[in-house]
Amino acid sequence: MTTTLFRTGSGGLIDRSRPLRFTFDGKSYSGLQGDTLASALLANGVHLVGRSFKYHRPRGIMGIGADEPNALVGVRRDDARYTPNLLATQVELYDGLDAVSQNRHPSLENDRMAVNDRLLSRFIPAGFYYKTFMWPHKAWDRLYEPRIRAAAGLGVAPDKPDPDSYTQRYAHCDVLVIGAGPAGITAAMEAATADARVILCDDRAAMGGSLLSAASVTIAGKDSSVWLDESLAALARMPNVTLLSRTIAFGYYPHNWIGLTERLTDHLAVMPAGRPRERLWQVRAKEVVIAAGAIERPLVFPGNDRPGIMLADAARTYLQQYGVSVGRRVAIVAAHDSAYRAAHELRAAGIAVVVIADIRSRPAVANPPDCAGTRILSDASIEGTTGKLRVTSITLSAGSKRETFACDTVLMAGGFTPSVHLFSQSRGKLAWDPELQAYLPGQSAEAERSAGACRGRFALEEALADGMEAGRAAARSAGFATGVEVHGPAVTVSHPIGEGGHIGATSSSKGAKDKAFVDWQNDVTANDILLAAREGFISIEHVKRYTTTGMATDQGKLSNINALGIVSEATGRTIPEIGLTTFRAPYTPITFGSLAGRARGDLFDPARVTAFNDWAIEQGAVFENVRNWKRAHYFPRPGEDMHAAVARECLQVRKSVGIFDASTLGKIEVVGPDAAEFLNRFYVNAWTKLGVGKCRYGVLLREDGFILDDGVVGRLAPDRFHVTTTTGGAARVLNMMEDYLQTEWPDLRVWLTSTTEQWSVIAVQGPNAREVLSPLIEGLDVSAEAFPHMSIADAQMCGVPMRLMRVSFTGELGFEVNVPSGYGAMVWQAIWERGKLYDMVPYGTETMHVLRAEKGFIIVGQETDGTVTPDDVGLAWAIGKAKPDFVGKRSLARPALAASNRKQLVGLLTRNPQIALEEGAQIVSPSAPGTSIGHVTSSYHSSVLKKSIALALVRGGRARIGQILHVSMPGGSIPVGVVAPVFFDPEGKRINV
Amino acid sequence: MQRFSALALLRHGLGRHQGWKPQWRNAAPKPSYDAIIVGGGGHGLGAAYYLAKVYGIRNVAVVEKGWIGGGNTGRNTTIIRSNYLFEESAALYDHALKLWEGLSQELNYNVMFSQRGVMMLAHNIHDIQVFKRHVHANRINGVDNEWLTAEQAKDYCPPLNIDPNVRYPVLGAALQRRGGTARHDAVAWGYARAADALGVDIIENCEVAGIRRDMAGAVAGVETSRGFIASKRVGVSAAGHTSVVLDMAHVRLPLESFPLQALVSEPVKPVFPCVVMSNTIHAYLSQSDKGELVIGAGTDVYTSYTQRGGLHIATHTLEAICELFPRFRRMRMLRNWGGIVDVTPDRSPIIAKTPVTGLYVNCGWGTGGFKATPGAAHLFAHTIARDEPHPINAPFTIERFRDGYLIDEAAAAAVAH
Amino acid sequence: MLIIRCPYCGERPELEFAYGGQAHIARPLQPSDQNDEDWNVYLNLRANPKGWHSERWRHIHGCARFFNAVRDTRTDHFLATYKMGEPAPEVPST
């Protein structure tokens, strides 16, 4: 194990008493509790952690947090828990952590693809792939693209199902504060003191933001760390405050709906059993305070990507927060005064700062560091760097003098970019601040306000005061009284952050030999952006898409503003004239699993089951999904396949009797003095004359004239109807009924109640159906005379209330027994026992389909497809001819629907009765085999008829009865005879017994 | 036009790429044109290209309110297929697919059309019936589409979970091998460059504020943020904003505009070889050349021009993705965005003349416009040039909604029973 | 996810509601008297403004009632929601 040579002797927020072992690319290292993977690697002197996307250049850790472009690693807990593309700056160290670098072959030190950088890069600038790989014609798919794909990508996707679980939580609060830095903490404190319910979230493990790395700072007379601890403790004690660390606010959605994800276990060495890995919070906040801070900006100069080149304030933070020296000999390139603060603090820790090269003519900061050993250059130009796997020198020029400084680290202090991502996501308007040279939050679109560095209040004192004001304002807007105006706490700072900054490429980038990177992760250089501008891509969105700058996993947190600066210079337009690319959610990448949450397996889309589900399972039923219902498809006996089971079930229903679960059909109780009138207007049929105790088959159209649904409607009383719908159509039909009732015909006194779940429905069908049921029925004569086909009545069965319908979807004598669902299983069992005397079979949906097809009954969704009228499927008889209107009637008169050559329902019989047609097969005329004139809608082997039967929609079909047509199949066509669509008992004798 | 080729790259590489010219001119509007296309997406730029190339009308302007390709062209999941049910649709989309197959060469711009195959999953018996009907209908219409068993589907797409014991098992799939994806931005830029080379003016940052008509009511030109531009022929190809533009000519179309979302994951090494669509559980997935998993989400329920939607739409989609591909559960969403799709009552497009002489419209593509880009562009150009539709787009009229001649692909897949 | 104020129940999340399309479209009293053009207007033509839009929502997983709303389709912010039968509110001119 390597010793951690770069750990300072004291300081930092790590726990020096708790060493942790970890491996990186198989090599073992030691870190400390409180480290991130990045800080632990740096403590071991490891800067080289990855290879770049395109050129495979060696890359080191550059930043400290979510903005890190280079240090992407894969972390493997076990075989199934591999996560690619994690930022080493965000991965918290735990004992035994196993991380690997990505996008290199065979190793990080020797990457074969680095040839891209050395030899090819000149020929593969931005967008090169649009200009080549077009010849020969077919080579793109087969040759070029597979190679490009293999080269692209970063990490490797997991190859096993993720065993972890994820959970979700919805929350409401008065004030959501995003970011627990100085401004966020004071905002939360102020809002909470006013009694508002506050949620304060921060993406880091520890709250405090920049205060975690503050050195020699006092707030309200206390050391800043003491103030921070006391403030957080005070917030934690308040019952109206929820503190969420390791929680990133990733998305700002309409109406103050904010998405957060909380990381629960990734930082633990041992995963607690059953604990979710992440929690998605969806927060509806009355008011939001965004205190997201700022992102340090790199400088664009030649060779600015060697390992050891990093952001200056990040380096300072590694020192103060983790006790890590990022190097021994440091050069700083600066466009912002913060460089001097970093220099001071690094020197105080004993690190040599060999040079500060300020590209400005005169730093605004008053106190440059004690000059012993540190050269300070102004008007400096950064000519380049050297070093293979780590920077070894930097060449600078100032005036006419050009000098090379040996160093192992180069720090970039390019200034700070306010983090306006969430504000922009909320659709607030950004405003360019020429003074600060930054986009700042302007006019809000939601109930939010920004505070602190994210709106350009960089100085600590300002940020604290700004947070207080924002917290108070948010509480007031949420309806809470706030006390008298108070001022922010007094602050002393030994080295203020200062000002300055640079946007775009530095002067030396032009014409330089080495690449000057703008977007490190996507390998976009300043020259790439200039090339794009040269080729006419001058809209910033075009520049982004052509060069891919800002499109990597960091989503341009470091690169966007510099890209903007380069385009600005190249096109002679100001930055606000060029505009910005859109900030899109999520702020940082969010695990799919956390967004999917608990909705997996059985909970993905909970299945609806009927009261007879357990019984059917016991009987060995095979199920099918129909919408979100589970329906018994068939009931195979040992050794039977579907075909055999269905053949047996069909025969037995026609011979004796069968029992079928019809509970999934939709049921709506339509009640009120105007119920009949309502149905008259709604269904195509006429209902006024339907007698009490009688049923009628109803057809429902959409207003555009096409069939939407069907079902039997029974009249229980002059003002009460029992309406049934298809299984899939139940909710749709009820919603449509309510729509017309509430918004078109509010004059009608009608009330609708869905009773689908209330009634269990047992269909008993077959010649012996009456024998099976009648002994169980109380208070109702079900003889053929007293209770003919299409009757309905309320009575009792097995001592419970029953609604009995004499209806048939099989063509046999049939009843549908409706009983309250709670009694369903008991009644089913009673009928089942009784049915044994008649060898009653349970049958499923497949047999139901065959039996109805033998009778030519349509199924909505199978014979119809949303383009079919009642006449098309032979249901014109159902239309109430005398009615002036019903839903869809007017549309039936439109030219297309009234045309004579429409497709019509017919039956088809194959010459060879053993050949069953394929559903969906196309029908052609023998004389025009290339033109479809219809299709097979249903096709079955009929065990009853001992032949195959099919229903079809055929153009002008009814006139073709008696003709021979062809069904086109891949192996040739199958001749079929066109017949009437009723194959069994066309006179309907069997139902009237 | 500077030819693009490997040789050109080599030559320019030696010159440090200083010699490349703008791919299209940053044109300022001329006082008048023979035709104006409103909307600089793939459809509009393509229409201008075909007007110039096929129909010899080169004095053409494309006016775009923002930057070209910035609407749905640059926001979609780039799925390309033509295995539609009705012969009208199949003819339209297959016309496009055939043009896709030669588009890179036609434009001398690599649009990265990748025929990786589009697989549509069947999860229940109704799906099987519907997809088999598609397969049979497509065969008659000369469109490739084949039925795969679940095992064959798994062979074609190894990450697929075909465990029969899941909530919505994969029972089979319809595969169109000629289907695939393309690089959306390149389509806009390729058409822009090729059209520009033929003399077409591409005018960005030029928002149409009015449509001027002459005494007879015919189109006379467009008022724009950059002044009036005269033309007797104006083709509107403005996707989600079609209603807004046509409103200026007092033409009402049966359109509603909805937010449609999509998202991508972080880039990973190749792991997903084709396009998979599951209409039943709402999952649409492919992997881009960059390595991102590209995922189509659904539309929000309400009309909107905000180009964004609710988080619940994206989470619903990811539930389905994680269920179909449990290995992707640890992957992460990198970007989520929205577009505006204009939807007709039958969800099929309109490529037609309008009641106003000289005003033409190409709209109503809903969620499926990208795949039709070259075909729609060509047919729209034909309609404008000849003042009458091409036989392929003749059924896609405005009047079909009045008369009932709907082309309702979605209804044909409707579920009931 | 939008937050929508049901005029009967108060503010609820969008998931409780079903969208009902453009508001204030009355079904013709005598559809059979309509010519094809007029019927087409009723059946198919809907306002699709970029701006204020009068629309129907149904609190389907709540009180189940339909109501009307005015929403800005540029921002998705609601101006008002109101009961069926109540007049539409004055819409800002922008």
GROMACS .gro file of C-alpha atoms in nm, chain A residues 52 115 125 137 151 216 249 251 277 363 368 373 379 423 595 618 720 737 739 864:
model
   20
   52SER     CA    1  -1.074   1.165  -2.257
  115VAL     CA    2  -0.320   0.746  -3.129
  125PRO     CA    3  -1.200   1.799  -3.579
  137HIS     CA    4  -2.302   0.334  -4.961
  151ALA     CA    5  -1.494   0.404  -2.954
  216SER     CA    6  -0.938   3.223   0.919
  249ALA     CA    7  -3.224   1.926  -0.628
  251GLY     CA    8  -3.520   1.953  -1.152
  277ARG     CA    9  -3.031   0.293  -0.226
  363PRO     CA   10  -0.487   4.223  -0.990
  368PRO     CA   11  -0.053   3.962  -0.307
  373GLY     CA   12   0.962   3.220  -0.364
  379ASP     CA   13  -0.041   4.059  -1.842
  423PHE     CA   14  -3.356   2.925  -1.187
  595LEU     CA   15  -3.728   0.768  -1.088
  618GLU     CA   16  -5.623  -2.368  -0.820
  720ARG     CA   17  -8.296   0.243  -1.336
  737MET     CA   18  -7.124   0.948  -2.008
  739ASP     CA   19  -6.892   1.433  -1.997
  864THR     CA   20  -6.381  -0.326  -3.484
   0.00000   0.00000   0.00000
